[in-house]
GROMACS .gro file of C-alpha atoms in nm:
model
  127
    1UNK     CA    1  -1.792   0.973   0.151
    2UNK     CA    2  -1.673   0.661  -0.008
    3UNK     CA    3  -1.591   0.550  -0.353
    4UNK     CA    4  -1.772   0.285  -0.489
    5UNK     CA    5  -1.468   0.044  -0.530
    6UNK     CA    6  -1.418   0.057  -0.158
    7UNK     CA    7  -1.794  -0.088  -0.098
    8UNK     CA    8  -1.756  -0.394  -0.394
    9UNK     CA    9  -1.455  -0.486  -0.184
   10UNK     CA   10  -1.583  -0.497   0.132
   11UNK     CA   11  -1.912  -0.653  -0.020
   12UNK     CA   12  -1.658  -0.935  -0.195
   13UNK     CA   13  -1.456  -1.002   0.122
   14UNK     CA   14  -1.807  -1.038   0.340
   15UNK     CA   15  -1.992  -1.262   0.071
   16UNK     CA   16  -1.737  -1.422  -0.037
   17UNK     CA   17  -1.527  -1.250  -0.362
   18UNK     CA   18  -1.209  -1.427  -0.199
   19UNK     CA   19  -1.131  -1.760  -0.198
   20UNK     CA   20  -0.955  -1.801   0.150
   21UNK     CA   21  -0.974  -1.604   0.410
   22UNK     CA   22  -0.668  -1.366   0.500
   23UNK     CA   23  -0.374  -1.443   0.748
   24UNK     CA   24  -0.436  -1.093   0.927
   25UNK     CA   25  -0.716  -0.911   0.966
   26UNK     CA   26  -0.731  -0.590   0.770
   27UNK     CA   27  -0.918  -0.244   0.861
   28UNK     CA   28  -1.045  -0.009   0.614
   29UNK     CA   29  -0.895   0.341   0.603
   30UNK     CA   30  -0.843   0.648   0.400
   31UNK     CA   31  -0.494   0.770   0.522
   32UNK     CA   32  -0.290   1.010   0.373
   33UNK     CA   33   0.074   0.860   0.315
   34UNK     CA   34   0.407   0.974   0.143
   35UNK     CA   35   0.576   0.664  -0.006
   36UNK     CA   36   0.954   0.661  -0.091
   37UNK     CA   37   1.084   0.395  -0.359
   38UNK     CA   38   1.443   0.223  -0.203
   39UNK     CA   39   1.424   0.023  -0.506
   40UNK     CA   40   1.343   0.158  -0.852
   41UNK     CA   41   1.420   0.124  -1.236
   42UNK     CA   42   1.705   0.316  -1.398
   43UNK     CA   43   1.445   0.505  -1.627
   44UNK     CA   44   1.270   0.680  -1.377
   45UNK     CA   45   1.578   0.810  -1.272
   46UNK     CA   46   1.494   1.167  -1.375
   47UNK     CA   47   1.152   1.183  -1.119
   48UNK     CA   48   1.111   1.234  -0.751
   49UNK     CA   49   1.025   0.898  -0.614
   50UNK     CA   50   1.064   0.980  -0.215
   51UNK     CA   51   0.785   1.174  -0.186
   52UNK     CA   52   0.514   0.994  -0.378
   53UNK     CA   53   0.155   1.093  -0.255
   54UNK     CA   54  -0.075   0.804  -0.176
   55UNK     CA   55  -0.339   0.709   0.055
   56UNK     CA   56  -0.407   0.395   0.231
   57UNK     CA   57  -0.708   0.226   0.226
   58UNK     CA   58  -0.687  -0.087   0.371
   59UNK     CA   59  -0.383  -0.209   0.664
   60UNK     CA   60  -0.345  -0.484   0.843
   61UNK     CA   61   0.010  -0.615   1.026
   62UNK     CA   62   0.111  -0.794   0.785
   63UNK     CA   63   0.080  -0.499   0.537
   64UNK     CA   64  -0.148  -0.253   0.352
   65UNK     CA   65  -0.321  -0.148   0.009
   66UNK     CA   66  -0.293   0.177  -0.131
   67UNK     CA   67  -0.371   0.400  -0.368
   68UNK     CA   68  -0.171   0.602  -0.571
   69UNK     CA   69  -0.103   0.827  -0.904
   70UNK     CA   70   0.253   0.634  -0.961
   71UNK     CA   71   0.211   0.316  -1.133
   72UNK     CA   72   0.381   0.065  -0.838
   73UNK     CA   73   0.591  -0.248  -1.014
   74UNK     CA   74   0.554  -0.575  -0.848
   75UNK     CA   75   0.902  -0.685  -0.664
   76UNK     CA   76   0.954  -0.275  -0.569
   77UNK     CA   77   1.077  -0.199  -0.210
   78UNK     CA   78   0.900   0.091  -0.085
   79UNK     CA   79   0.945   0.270   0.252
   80UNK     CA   80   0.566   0.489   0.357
   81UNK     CA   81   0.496   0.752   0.589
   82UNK     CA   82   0.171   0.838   0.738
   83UNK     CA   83   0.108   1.203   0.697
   84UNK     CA   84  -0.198   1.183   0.970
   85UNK     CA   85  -0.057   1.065   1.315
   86UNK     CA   86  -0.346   1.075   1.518
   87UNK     CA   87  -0.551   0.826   1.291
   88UNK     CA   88  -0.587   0.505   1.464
   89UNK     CA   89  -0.513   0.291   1.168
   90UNK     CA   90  -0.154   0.418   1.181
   91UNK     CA   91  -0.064   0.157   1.496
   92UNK     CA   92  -0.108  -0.120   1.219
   93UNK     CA   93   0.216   0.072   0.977
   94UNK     CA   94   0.593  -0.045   1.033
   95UNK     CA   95   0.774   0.284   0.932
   96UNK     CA   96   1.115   0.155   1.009
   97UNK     CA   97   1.085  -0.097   0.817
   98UNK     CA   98   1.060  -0.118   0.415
   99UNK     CA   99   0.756  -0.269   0.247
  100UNK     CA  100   0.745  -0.483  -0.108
  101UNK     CA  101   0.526  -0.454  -0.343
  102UNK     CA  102   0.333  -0.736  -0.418
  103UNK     CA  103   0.074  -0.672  -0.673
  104UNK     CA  104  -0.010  -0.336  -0.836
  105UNK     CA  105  -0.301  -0.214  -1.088
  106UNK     CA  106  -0.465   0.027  -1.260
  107UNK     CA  107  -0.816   0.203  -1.154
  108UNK     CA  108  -1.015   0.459  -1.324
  109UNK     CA  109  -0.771   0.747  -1.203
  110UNK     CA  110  -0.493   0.613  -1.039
  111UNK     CA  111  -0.327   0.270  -0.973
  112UNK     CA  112  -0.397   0.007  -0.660
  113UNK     CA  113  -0.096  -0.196  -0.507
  114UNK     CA  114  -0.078  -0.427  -0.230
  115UNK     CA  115   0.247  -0.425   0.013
  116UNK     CA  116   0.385  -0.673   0.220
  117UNK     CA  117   0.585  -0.540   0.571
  118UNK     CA  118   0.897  -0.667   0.568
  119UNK     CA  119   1.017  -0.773   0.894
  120UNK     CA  120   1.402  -0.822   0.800
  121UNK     CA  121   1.521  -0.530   0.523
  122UNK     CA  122   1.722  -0.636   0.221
  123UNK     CA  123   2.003  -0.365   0.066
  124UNK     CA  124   1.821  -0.192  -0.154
  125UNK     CA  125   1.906  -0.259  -0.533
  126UNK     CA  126   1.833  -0.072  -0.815
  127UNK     CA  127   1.685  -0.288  -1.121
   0.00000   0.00000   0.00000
């Protein structure tokens, strides 16, 4: 089973949709992750945000692009935890380590953001 915006990426990235060719390799995937925000704004405040429910559908070392029913904000430190450990995309995820988000937006259901690993964490801040 896959959805159709999974196939017109991979059909972009083989003919050509992107105009340089990535740093890192990336592997498709469909794993379940829970995503904690470290960094968030003071109105959502009132909600949940460490256990956000969101699947992975593309990582990579460098980082990974997910899919989830929170609407992501560019510049958000996020930390994510796979919820399938014996998937073999999860040797590509840095859990000790928090992620940024990089770009986020919306699909027909639910929104698409990119992170980016980061190597050396920052204090969180709250903006």
């Amino acid at each position: 089973p896959f959805e159709l915006s999974d196939i017109v990426g991979l059909a972009n990235r083989v003919f050509g949709g992107h105009s340089e060719k990535r740093d890192q390799e990336r592997y498709l995937c469909r794993l379940p992750m829970r995503v904690t925000l470290v960094s968030h704004a003071a109105k959502d405040a009132a909600l949940d945000l460490r256990n956000l429910s969101a699947t992975a559908v593309e990582v990579g070392n460098g980082g990974m692009r997910l899919r989830t029913s929170y609407p992501l904000r560019v510049g958000q430190r996020v930390r994510t935890e796979s919820l399938s450990a014996d998937d073999p995309c999860t040797r590509f995820l840095h859990p000790e380590s928090p992620s940024e988000v990089v770009w986020c937006r919306p699909g027909d259901r639910e929104f698409e953001a990119g992170l980016r690993y980061l190597r050396d964490p920052t204090p969180a801040r709250t903006s």
